[in-house]
mmCIF file of C-alpha atoms and ligand atoms in Angstrom:
data_model
loop_
_atom_site.group_PDB
_atom_site.id
_atom_site.type_symbol
_atom_site.label_atom_id
_atom_site.label_comp_id
_atom_site.label_asym_id
_atom_site.label_seq_id
_atom_site.Cartn_x
_atom_site.Cartn_y
_atom_site.Cartn_z
ATOM 1 C CA UNK A 24 21.466 -5.801 -8.759
ATOM 2 C CA UNK A 25 22.145 -5.624 -4.975
ATOM 3 C CA UNK A 26 22.239 -9.161 -2.994
ATOM 4 C CA UNK A 27 18.734 -9.978 -2.358
ATOM 5 C CA UNK A 28 19.588 -10.333 1.434
ATOM 6 C CA UNK A 29 20.434 -6.382 1.422
ATOM 7 C CA UNK A 30 17.447 -5.166 -0.389
ATOM 8 C CA UNK A 31 15.043 -4.248 2.246
ATOM 9 C CA UNK A 32 12.390 -1.793 0.952
ATOM 10 C CA UNK A 33 12.896 1.248 -1.578
ATOM 11 C CA UNK A 34 16.548 1.661 -1.151
ATOM 12 C CA UNK A 35 17.539 0.801 -4.662
ATOM 13 C CA UNK A 36 16.274 1.891 -8.133
ATOM 14 C CA UNK A 37 16.380 0.402 -11.411
ATOM 15 C CA UNK A 38 18.198 1.985 -14.625
ATOM 16 C CA UNK A 39 14.980 3.412 -16.253
ATOM 17 C CA UNK A 40 11.860 5.217 -15.556
ATOM 18 C CA UNK A 41 8.576 5.981 -17.411
ATOM 19 C CA UNK A 42 7.457 9.507 -17.977
ATOM 20 C CA UNK A 43 4.396 11.117 -19.483
ATOM 21 C CA UNK A 44 3.147 14.539 -19.498
ATOM 22 C CA UNK A 45 -0.155 16.437 -19.590
ATOM 23 C CA UNK A 46 -1.079 19.988 -20.712
ATOM 24 C CA UNK A 47 -4.800 21.059 -20.940
ATOM 25 C CA UNK A 48 -3.999 22.196 -24.336
ATOM 26 C CA UNK A 49 -2.443 18.782 -25.576
ATOM 27 C CA UNK A 50 -3.789 16.185 -23.269
ATOM 28 C CA UNK A 51 -1.527 13.366 -22.420
ATOM 29 C CA UNK A 52 1.630 13.470 -24.519
ATOM 30 C CA UNK A 53 5.315 12.553 -24.696
ATOM 31 C CA UNK A 54 5.292 9.269 -23.123
ATOM 32 C CA UNK A 55 8.918 7.880 -22.854
ATOM 33 C CA UNK A 56 11.325 5.654 -21.187
ATOM 34 C CA UNK A 57 14.358 7.594 -20.003
ATOM 35 C CA UNK A 58 17.319 6.659 -17.726
ATOM 36 C CA UNK A 59 16.428 7.023 -14.011
ATOM 37 C CA UNK A 60 17.193 10.616 -13.456
ATOM 38 C CA UNK A 61 16.472 13.622 -11.442
ATOM 39 C CA UNK A 62 13.500 15.843 -12.597
ATOM 40 C CA UNK A 63 13.458 19.454 -13.517
ATOM 41 C CA UNK A 64 10.816 21.202 -11.721
ATOM 42 C CA UNK A 65 9.809 24.806 -11.831
ATOM 43 C CA UNK A 66 10.322 26.054 -8.341
ATOM 44 C CA UNK A 67 6.582 27.540 -8.579
ATOM 45 C CA UNK A 68 5.078 24.219 -9.491
ATOM 46 C CA UNK A 69 1.968 23.329 -7.567
ATOM 47 C CA UNK A 70 3.434 20.015 -6.176
ATOM 48 C CA UNK A 71 5.845 21.908 -4.151
ATOM 49 C CA UNK A 72 3.347 24.448 -2.828
ATOM 50 C CA UNK A 73 -0.134 22.949 -2.468
ATOM 51 C CA UNK A 74 0.747 19.092 -2.416
ATOM 52 C CA UNK A 75 -0.806 18.147 -5.620
ATOM 53 C CA UNK A 76 0.979 14.646 -5.219
ATOM 54 C CA UNK A 77 -0.547 11.062 -5.593
ATOM 55 C CA UNK A 78 1.301 8.138 -5.871
ATOM 56 C CA UNK A 79 0.561 4.097 -6.215
ATOM 57 C CA UNK A 80 2.294 1.165 -5.022
ATOM 58 C CA UNK A 81 2.147 -2.071 -7.099
ATOM 59 C CA UNK A 82 4.483 -5.182 -7.984
ATOM 60 C CA UNK A 83 5.979 -7.150 -10.533
ATOM 61 C CA UNK A 84 6.876 -10.798 -9.651
ATOM 62 C CA UNK A 85 9.228 -13.232 -11.515
ATOM 63 C CA UNK A 86 7.244 -16.394 -11.199
ATOM 64 C CA UNK A 87 8.640 -19.965 -10.400
ATOM 65 C CA UNK A 88 8.268 -20.740 -14.246
ATOM 66 C CA UNK A 89 10.047 -17.571 -15.261
ATOM 67 C CA UNK A 90 7.169 -15.346 -16.327
ATOM 68 C CA UNK A 91 7.308 -11.639 -15.358
ATOM 69 C CA UNK A 92 3.784 -10.734 -14.082
ATOM 70 C CA UNK A 93 2.100 -7.653 -12.708
ATOM 71 C CA UNK A 94 -0.419 -8.004 -9.790
ATOM 72 C CA UNK A 95 -3.889 -6.282 -10.226
ATOM 73 C CA UNK A 96 -2.435 -3.180 -12.080
ATOM 74 C CA UNK A 97 -6.020 -2.187 -12.975
ATOM 75 C CA UNK A 98 -6.829 -1.924 -9.434
ATOM 76 C CA UNK A 99 -4.012 0.577 -8.808
ATOM 77 C CA UNK A 100 -4.765 2.539 -12.159
ATOM 78 C CA UNK A 101 -8.318 2.851 -10.977
ATOM 79 C CA UNK A 102 -7.542 3.936 -7.577
ATOM 80 C CA UNK A 103 -5.115 6.552 -9.256
ATOM 81 C CA UNK A 104 -8.101 7.823 -11.212
ATOM 82 C CA UNK A 105 -10.309 8.185 -8.106
ATOM 83 C CA UNK A 106 -7.489 10.026 -6.082
ATOM 84 C CA UNK A 107 -6.878 12.354 -8.956
ATOM 85 C CA UNK A 108 -10.676 13.183 -9.061
ATOM 86 C CA UNK A 109 -10.532 14.203 -5.312
ATOM 87 C CA UNK A 110 -7.326 16.045 -5.801
ATOM 88 C CA UNK A 111 -8.703 17.742 -9.001
ATOM 89 C CA UNK A 112 -5.626 16.272 -10.904
ATOM 90 C CA UNK A 113 -5.634 14.717 -14.177
ATOM 91 C CA UNK A 114 -4.791 11.165 -14.140
ATOM 92 C CA UNK A 115 -3.619 9.010 -17.249
ATOM 93 C CA UNK A 116 -6.056 6.573 -18.990
ATOM 94 C CA UNK A 117 -5.926 3.249 -17.402
ATOM 95 C CA UNK A 118 -4.534 1.534 -20.575
ATOM 96 C CA UNK A 119 -1.731 4.080 -21.263
ATOM 97 C CA UNK A 120 -0.653 3.821 -17.443
ATOM 98 C CA UNK A 121 -0.451 0.118 -17.637
ATOM 99 C CA UNK A 122 1.046 -0.067 -21.149
ATOM 100 C CA UNK A 123 4.001 2.437 -19.973
ATOM 101 C CA UNK A 124 4.440 0.306 -16.851
ATOM 102 C CA UNK A 125 4.755 -2.928 -19.034
ATOM 103 C CA UNK A 126 7.145 -1.442 -21.351
ATOM 104 C CA UNK A 127 9.177 -0.124 -18.412
ATOM 105 C CA UNK A 128 9.365 -3.502 -16.674
ATOM 106 C CA UNK A 129 10.330 -5.115 -20.061
ATOM 107 C CA UNK A 130 13.264 -2.630 -20.370
ATOM 108 C CA UNK A 131 14.390 -3.059 -16.683
ATOM 109 C CA UNK A 132 13.613 -6.775 -16.484
ATOM 110 C CA UNK A 133 16.857 -7.943 -15.254
ATOM 111 C CA UNK A 134 15.873 -5.667 -12.008
ATOM 112 C CA UNK A 135 12.888 -8.156 -11.103
ATOM 113 C CA UNK A 136 14.582 -10.390 -8.211
ATOM 114 C CA UNK A 137 13.775 -14.093 -8.655
ATOM 115 C CA UNK A 138 13.841 -15.104 -4.712
ATOM 116 C CA UNK A 139 10.716 -15.983 -3.153
ATOM 117 C CA UNK A 140 9.431 -12.949 -0.965
ATOM 118 C CA UNK A 141 11.197 -10.515 -3.472
ATOM 119 C CA UNK A 142 9.815 -8.559 -6.241
ATOM 120 C CA UNK A 143 10.196 -5.247 -8.367
ATOM 121 C CA UNK A 144 8.047 -2.511 -6.435
ATOM 122 C CA UNK A 145 6.623 -0.016 -8.919
ATOM 123 C CA UNK A 146 5.885 3.565 -7.850
ATOM 124 C CA UNK A 147 3.740 5.309 -10.027
ATOM 125 C CA UNK A 148 3.403 8.985 -9.213
ATOM 126 C CA UNK A 149 1.364 11.997 -10.364
ATOM 127 C CA UNK A 150 2.441 15.486 -9.443
ATOM 128 C CA UNK A 151 1.029 19.126 -10.459
ATOM 129 C CA UNK A 152 3.724 20.767 -12.566
ATOM 130 C CA UNK A 153 2.290 24.151 -13.614
ATOM 131 C CA UNK A 154 4.256 26.957 -12.439
ATOM 132 C CA UNK A 155 1.438 29.362 -10.716
ATOM 133 C CA UNK A 156 0.983 30.614 -7.161
ATOM 134 C CA UNK A 157 -2.750 30.899 -7.080
ATOM 135 C CA UNK A 158 -4.686 28.070 -5.164
ATOM 136 C CA UNK A 159 -6.304 26.166 -7.912
ATOM 137 C CA UNK A 160 -5.925 22.840 -9.853
ATOM 138 C CA UNK A 161 -2.743 22.845 -12.180
ATOM 139 C CA UNK A 162 -3.200 22.616 -15.699
ATOM 140 C CA UNK A 163 -0.015 20.610 -16.298
ATOM 141 C CA UNK A 164 0.890 17.323 -14.674
ATOM 142 C CA UNK A 165 3.734 14.866 -14.811
ATOM 143 C CA UNK A 166 3.091 11.094 -14.447
ATOM 144 C CA UNK A 167 6.227 8.894 -13.788
ATOM 145 C CA UNK A 168 6.989 5.434 -12.811
ATOM 146 C CA UNK A 169 10.100 4.335 -10.823
ATOM 147 C CA UNK A 170 10.960 0.713 -10.065
ATOM 148 C CA UNK A 171 12.775 -0.490 -6.825
ATOM 149 C CA UNK A 172 13.931 -4.178 -6.232
ATOM 150 C CA UNK A 173 12.518 -4.917 -2.862
ATOM 151 C CA UNK A 174 12.056 -7.597 -0.185
ATOM 152 C CA UNK A 175 10.405 -7.266 3.120
ATOM 153 C CA UNK A 176 8.989 -3.943 4.238
ATOM 154 C CA UNK A 177 9.622 -4.479 7.895
ATOM 155 C CA UNK A 178 12.885 -5.689 9.424
ATOM 156 C CA UNK A 179 10.760 -8.189 11.421
ATOM 157 C CA UNK A 180 10.198 -9.922 7.753
ATOM 158 C CA UNK A 181 6.870 -11.937 7.982
ATOM 159 C CA UNK A 182 7.136 -11.945 11.986
ATOM 160 C CA UNK A 183 4.961 -10.190 14.101
ATOM 161 C CA UNK A 184 5.155 -6.448 14.494
ATOM 162 C CA UNK A 185 4.307 -4.232 17.624
ATOM 163 C CA UNK A 186 2.004 -1.660 17.388
ATOM 164 C CA UNK A 187 1.209 1.394 19.344
ATOM 165 C CA UNK A 188 -2.659 2.436 19.648
ATOM 166 C CA UNK A 189 -2.571 6.193 18.777
ATOM 167 C CA UNK A 190 -4.883 8.454 20.866
ATOM 168 C CA UNK A 191 -3.479 11.737 20.137
ATOM 169 C CA UNK A 192 -2.973 11.971 16.310
ATOM 170 C CA UNK A 193 -4.857 11.130 13.509
ATOM 171 C CA UNK A 194 -4.305 10.230 9.844
ATOM 172 C CA UNK A 195 -7.226 11.387 7.998
ATOM 173 C CA UNK A 196 -10.932 12.698 8.735
ATOM 174 C CA UNK A 197 -14.140 12.153 7.017
ATOM 175 C CA UNK A 198 -14.327 14.373 3.901
ATOM 176 C CA UNK A 199 -10.518 14.565 3.609
ATOM 177 C CA UNK A 200 -8.004 12.744 1.663
ATOM 178 C CA UNK A 201 -7.912 9.519 3.775
ATOM 179 C CA UNK A 202 -9.217 7.376 0.980
ATOM 180 C CA UNK A 203 -6.655 8.528 -1.690
ATOM 181 C CA UNK A 204 -2.996 7.855 -1.703
ATOM 182 C CA UNK A 205 -2.176 11.485 -1.391
ATOM 183 C CA UNK A 206 1.275 12.031 -0.319
ATOM 184 C CA UNK A 207 -0.074 14.309 2.172
ATOM 185 C CA UNK A 208 -1.620 11.454 4.184
ATOM 186 C CA UNK A 209 1.756 9.934 4.632
ATOM 187 C CA UNK A 210 2.956 13.350 5.689
ATOM 188 C CA UNK A 211 0.218 13.419 8.247
ATOM 189 C CA UNK A 212 1.440 10.012 9.578
ATOM 190 C CA UNK A 213 5.106 10.709 10.291
ATOM 191 C CA UNK A 214 4.943 12.381 13.706
ATOM 192 C CA UNK A 215 3.031 9.520 15.271
ATOM 193 C CA UNK A 216 5.098 6.914 13.756
ATOM 194 C CA UNK A 217 8.125 8.654 14.997
ATOM 195 C CA UNK A 218 6.918 8.850 18.579
ATOM 196 C CA UNK A 219 5.744 5.194 18.564
ATOM 197 C CA UNK A 220 9.394 4.155 17.267
ATOM 198 C CA UNK A 221 10.860 5.914 20.151
ATOM 199 C CA UNK A 222 8.900 3.759 22.456
ATOM 200 C CA UNK A 223 9.931 0.588 20.440
ATOM 201 C CA UNK A 224 6.938 0.165 18.340
ATOM 202 C CA UNK A 225 7.021 -0.273 14.685
ATOM 203 C CA UNK A 226 3.955 1.602 13.559
ATOM 204 C CA UNK A 227 0.712 2.873 15.292
ATOM 205 C CA UNK A 228 -2.748 1.784 14.949
ATOM 206 C CA UNK A 229 -4.920 4.730 13.604
ATOM 207 C CA UNK A 230 -8.326 5.439 14.789
ATOM 208 C CA UNK A 231 -11.002 7.789 13.578
ATOM 209 C CA UNK A 232 -11.397 11.565 14.458
ATOM 210 C CA UNK A 233 -12.945 10.861 17.894
ATOM 211 C CA UNK A 234 -10.469 8.024 18.713
ATOM 212 C CA UNK A 235 -13.593 5.718 18.989
ATOM 213 C CA UNK A 236 -13.185 3.419 16.019
ATOM 214 C CA UNK A 237 -10.311 1.713 14.215
ATOM 215 C CA UNK A 238 -9.185 2.923 10.822
ATOM 216 C CA UNK A 239 -5.990 1.401 9.959
ATOM 217 C CA UNK A 240 -2.475 0.174 11.315
ATOM 218 C CA UNK A 241 0.782 1.969 9.890
ATOM 219 C CA UNK A 242 0.654 2.291 6.219
ATOM 220 C CA UNK A 243 -1.626 -0.976 6.018
ATOM 221 C CA UNK A 244 -5.489 -1.814 6.371
ATOM 222 C CA UNK A 245 -6.089 -3.983 9.479
ATOM 223 C CA UNK A 246 -8.053 -7.191 10.192
ATOM 224 C CA UNK A 247 -9.106 -8.520 13.313
ATOM 225 C CA UNK A 248 -9.678 -12.523 13.968
ATOM 226 C CA UNK A 249 -12.305 -13.100 16.603
ATOM 227 C CA UNK A 250 -13.393 -16.606 17.504
ATOM 228 C CA UNK A 251 -16.372 -16.408 15.215
ATOM 229 C CA UNK A 252 -16.080 -13.439 12.877
ATOM 230 C CA UNK A 253 -13.069 -11.772 10.829
ATOM 231 C CA UNK A 254 -13.637 -7.928 11.040
ATOM 232 C CA UNK A 255 -12.019 -5.185 9.095
ATOM 233 C CA UNK A 256 -13.278 -1.657 9.349
ATOM 234 C CA UNK A 257 -15.810 -0.670 6.661
ATOM 235 C CA UNK A 258 -14.453 1.803 4.199
ATOM 236 C CA UNK A 259 -15.778 5.215 5.313
ATOM 237 C CA UNK A 260 -14.092 7.779 3.290
ATOM 238 C CA UNK A 261 -11.228 8.345 5.462
ATOM 239 C CA UNK A 262 -9.692 4.637 5.124
ATOM 240 C CA UNK A 263 -7.585 3.653 2.093
ATOM 241 C CA UNK A 264 -9.251 0.935 -0.140
ATOM 242 C CA UNK A 265 -6.260 -1.108 -0.126
ATOM 243 C CA UNK A 266 -5.506 -3.652 -2.885
ATOM 244 C CA UNK A 267 -4.614 -6.477 -0.484
ATOM 245 C CA UNK A 268 -7.260 -5.697 1.671
ATOM 246 C CA UNK A 269 -9.647 -6.610 -1.378
ATOM 247 C CA UNK A 270 -7.626 -9.774 -2.030
ATOM 248 C CA UNK A 271 -8.140 -10.866 1.649
ATOM 249 C CA UNK A 272 -11.818 -10.139 1.556
ATOM 250 C CA UNK A 273 -12.264 -12.266 -1.527
ATOM 251 C CA UNK A 274 -9.843 -15.047 -0.271
ATOM 252 C CA UNK A 275 -11.784 -15.298 3.184
ATOM 253 C CA UNK A 276 -14.966 -15.491 1.511
ATOM 254 C CA UNK A 277 -13.720 -18.016 -0.822
ATOM 255 C CA UNK A 278 -12.448 -19.990 2.155
ATOM 256 C CA UNK A 279 -15.963 -19.881 3.485
ATOM 257 C CA UNK A 280 -14.759 -17.900 6.546
ATOM 258 C CA UNK A 281 -17.124 -15.359 8.232
ATOM 259 C CA UNK A 282 -15.510 -11.975 7.221
ATOM 260 C CA UNK A 283 -17.309 -8.858 8.059
ATOM 261 C CA UNK A 284 -16.796 -4.906 7.062
ATOM 262 C CA UNK A 285 -18.102 -2.722 9.758
ATOM 263 C CA UNK A 286 -17.171 -0.364 12.343
ATOM 264 C CA UNK A 287 -14.847 -1.402 15.386
ATOM 265 C CA UNK A 288 -13.644 0.195 18.518
ATOM 266 C CA UNK A 289 -10.729 -0.806 20.662
ATOM 267 C CA UNK A 290 -13.198 -1.152 23.453
ATOM 268 C CA UNK A 291 -14.348 -4.222 21.443
ATOM 269 C CA UNK A 292 -11.146 -5.507 20.747
ATOM 270 C CA UNK A 293 -10.136 -5.386 24.369
ATOM 271 C CA UNK A 294 -13.326 -6.981 25.580
ATOM 272 C CA UNK A 295 -12.593 -9.764 23.174
ATOM 273 C CA UNK A 296 -9.015 -9.971 24.236
ATOM 274 C CA UNK A 297 -10.182 -10.134 27.910
ATOM 275 C CA UNK A 298 -12.582 -13.007 27.061
ATOM 276 C CA UNK A 299 -9.822 -14.818 25.310
ATOM 277 C CA UNK A 300 -11.843 -14.658 21.679
ATOM 278 C CA UNK A 301 -9.335 -12.245 20.024
ATOM 279 C CA UNK A 302 -7.268 -14.760 18.003
ATOM 280 C CA UNK A 303 -5.190 -12.797 15.372
ATOM 281 C CA UNK A 304 -4.569 -9.238 14.300
ATOM 282 C CA UNK A 305 -2.722 -8.553 11.015
ATOM 283 C CA UNK A 306 -2.237 -5.636 8.596
ATOM 284 C CA UNK A 307 -2.463 -5.701 4.807
ATOM 285 C CA UNK A 308 -0.556 -3.939 1.949
ATOM 286 C CA UNK A 309 1.217 -4.133 -1.259
ATOM 287 C CA UNK A 310 4.663 -3.651 0.622
ATOM 288 C CA UNK A 311 4.434 -6.062 3.330
ATOM 289 C CA UNK A 312 1.449 -8.325 2.011
ATOM 290 C CA UNK A 313 0.156 -9.628 5.261
ATOM 291 C CA UNK A 314 1.937 -8.429 8.474
ATOM 292 C CA UNK A 315 0.862 -9.931 11.579
ATOM 293 C CA UNK A 316 0.658 -7.772 14.952
ATOM 294 C CA UNK A 317 1.975 -9.252 17.787
ATOM 295 C CA UNK A 318 1.063 -6.480 20.453
ATOM 296 C CA UNK A 319 -1.068 -3.711 20.773
ATOM 297 C CA UNK A 320 -0.269 -1.369 23.444
ATOM 298 C CA UNK A 321 -1.252 2.078 24.774
ATOM 299 C CA UNK A 322 -0.292 4.165 27.943
ATOM 300 C CA UNK A 323 -2.874 2.015 29.771
ATOM 301 C CA UNK A 324 -2.878 -1.562 28.558
ATOM 302 C CA UNK A 325 -0.672 -4.055 26.739
ATOM 303 C CA UNK A 326 -2.017 -6.872 24.694
ATOM 304 C CA UNK A 327 -0.004 -9.697 23.432
ATOM 305 C CA UNK A 328 -1.967 -11.222 20.574
ATOM 306 C CA UNK A 329 -1.426 -15.050 19.642
ATOM 307 C CA UNK A 330 1.411 -15.132 22.203
ATOM 308 C CA UNK A 331 3.487 -12.780 19.759
ATOM 309 C CA UNK A 332 3.577 -15.305 17.043
ATOM 310 C CA UNK A 333 2.237 -15.516 13.458
ATOM 311 C CA UNK A 334 -1.248 -17.108 13.458
ATOM 312 C CA UNK A 335 -2.699 -19.600 11.147
ATOM 313 C CA UNK A 336 -5.214 -17.271 9.341
ATOM 314 C CA UNK A 337 -2.332 -14.547 8.631
ATOM 315 C CA UNK A 338 -0.184 -17.606 7.576
ATOM 316 C CA UNK A 339 -2.801 -19.084 5.199
ATOM 317 C CA UNK A 340 -3.579 -15.769 3.603
ATOM 318 C CA UNK A 341 0.298 -14.876 3.218
ATOM 319 C CA UNK A 342 0.944 -18.347 1.440
ATOM 320 C CA UNK A 343 -2.192 -18.085 -0.769
ATOM 321 C CA UNK A 344 -1.645 -14.442 -1.805
ATOM 322 C CA UNK A 345 2.142 -15.190 -2.267
ATOM 323 C CA UNK A 346 1.399 -18.428 -4.055
ATOM 324 C CA UNK A 347 -0.816 -16.814 -6.752
ATOM 325 C CA UNK A 348 1.942 -13.904 -7.135
ATOM 326 C CA UNK A 349 4.724 -16.221 -7.773
ATOM 327 C CA UNK A 350 2.652 -18.589 -10.140
ATOM 328 C CA UNK A 351 2.383 -21.655 -7.618
ATOM 329 C CA UNK A 352 -1.324 -21.444 -6.887
ATOM 330 C CA UNK A 353 -4.033 -21.196 -9.408
ATOM 331 C CA UNK A 354 -5.013 -17.442 -10.109
ATOM 332 C CA UNK A 355 -8.743 -18.107 -9.545
ATOM 333 C CA UNK A 356 -9.518 -14.439 -9.351
ATOM 334 C CA UNK A 357 -7.407 -13.467 -12.458
ATOM 335 C CA UNK A 358 -5.176 -11.273 -10.341
ATOM 336 C CA UNK A 359 -1.905 -11.598 -12.299
ATOM 337 C CA UNK A 360 -1.014 -10.319 -15.748
ATOM 338 C CA UNK A 361 1.801 -11.119 -17.934
ATOM 339 C CA UNK A 362 4.116 -8.469 -18.793
HETATM 340 C C1 COI B 430 1.774 -0.353 0.838
HETATM 341 O O1 COI B 430 1.538 -1.330 1.860
HETATM 342 O O2 COI B 430 2.165 -0.873 -0.144
HETATM 343 C C2 COI B 430 2.054 0.993 1.390
HETATM 344 O O3 COI B 430 1.278 1.824 0.930
HETATM 345 C C3 COI B 430 3.228 1.174 1.626
HETATM 346 C C4 COI B 430 3.951 2.225 1.178
HETATM 347 C C5 COI B 430 3.663 3.699 1.253
HETATM 348 C C6 COI B 430 5.411 2.007 1.455
#
């Protein structure tokens, strides 16, 4: 196990993986834990040509008292089912997926780091395996899970990141794949992220197809804290229904704060900024948990948010969610499950 200080995100992998096959004639079969190893894939497999590829991101934590727990595994398993339906793929039944993950984590439990802020990131992945070049859904699939010990996703850690407001590229469109964790969505995002990085920005803020409403930030959902309202874009079919987005909505309501899911434009955000009523902006995701945004800029404006430092709402949410994950705060919503 590498030193936790060097973990970063997704660089190291544990010793084992879970694999499970599907064929129309057999259903799901041959579930197994194997050494972490390269896959043998027919060069004609549908995943390689027509992008039948979906993934999930979830985490296993070593709690302060020593228990190993999964965070909301059903949420991810259900989202995989929904994504598989949209991509005309077969997804493993929820119970089988979670049981495979449990057994894998038990075998590789030495890979779950114990330091606060670190965890074992799990990457369930579903790919079309049938060797056939006609364009139609595959009749064979492979579901596998790999594990990566991780700490912070961004090199900024829990410090605010700088975001470029993207006004050329889009990530997803209504009726497309945006609400799924299709690998294709991430392929679509790379160009804009690269251009932003060259300008010194960690990621981009995605807008809808007409660039008139806000959708996501980088690989995360996004929240705006105004003086009298906290807003996240309503799920509209092109926004990913993030697990931490759902946690934040539940926690803010529980805290009695006024949170709204609705359409939101950069014009409205800029107007609030000018009036001084934009207090905080943060992204939410499994990898980064809560990632404050310290700057939102484009070719025509630059907004420094909360003086470029992490705000109180982002801090409270981060502490609350990680407190539940590490077993230091009461799990009032039943989000953690012992391995
Ligand atoms: C997450 O926030 O967990 C993500 O989806 C990021 C992942 C693509 C690295």
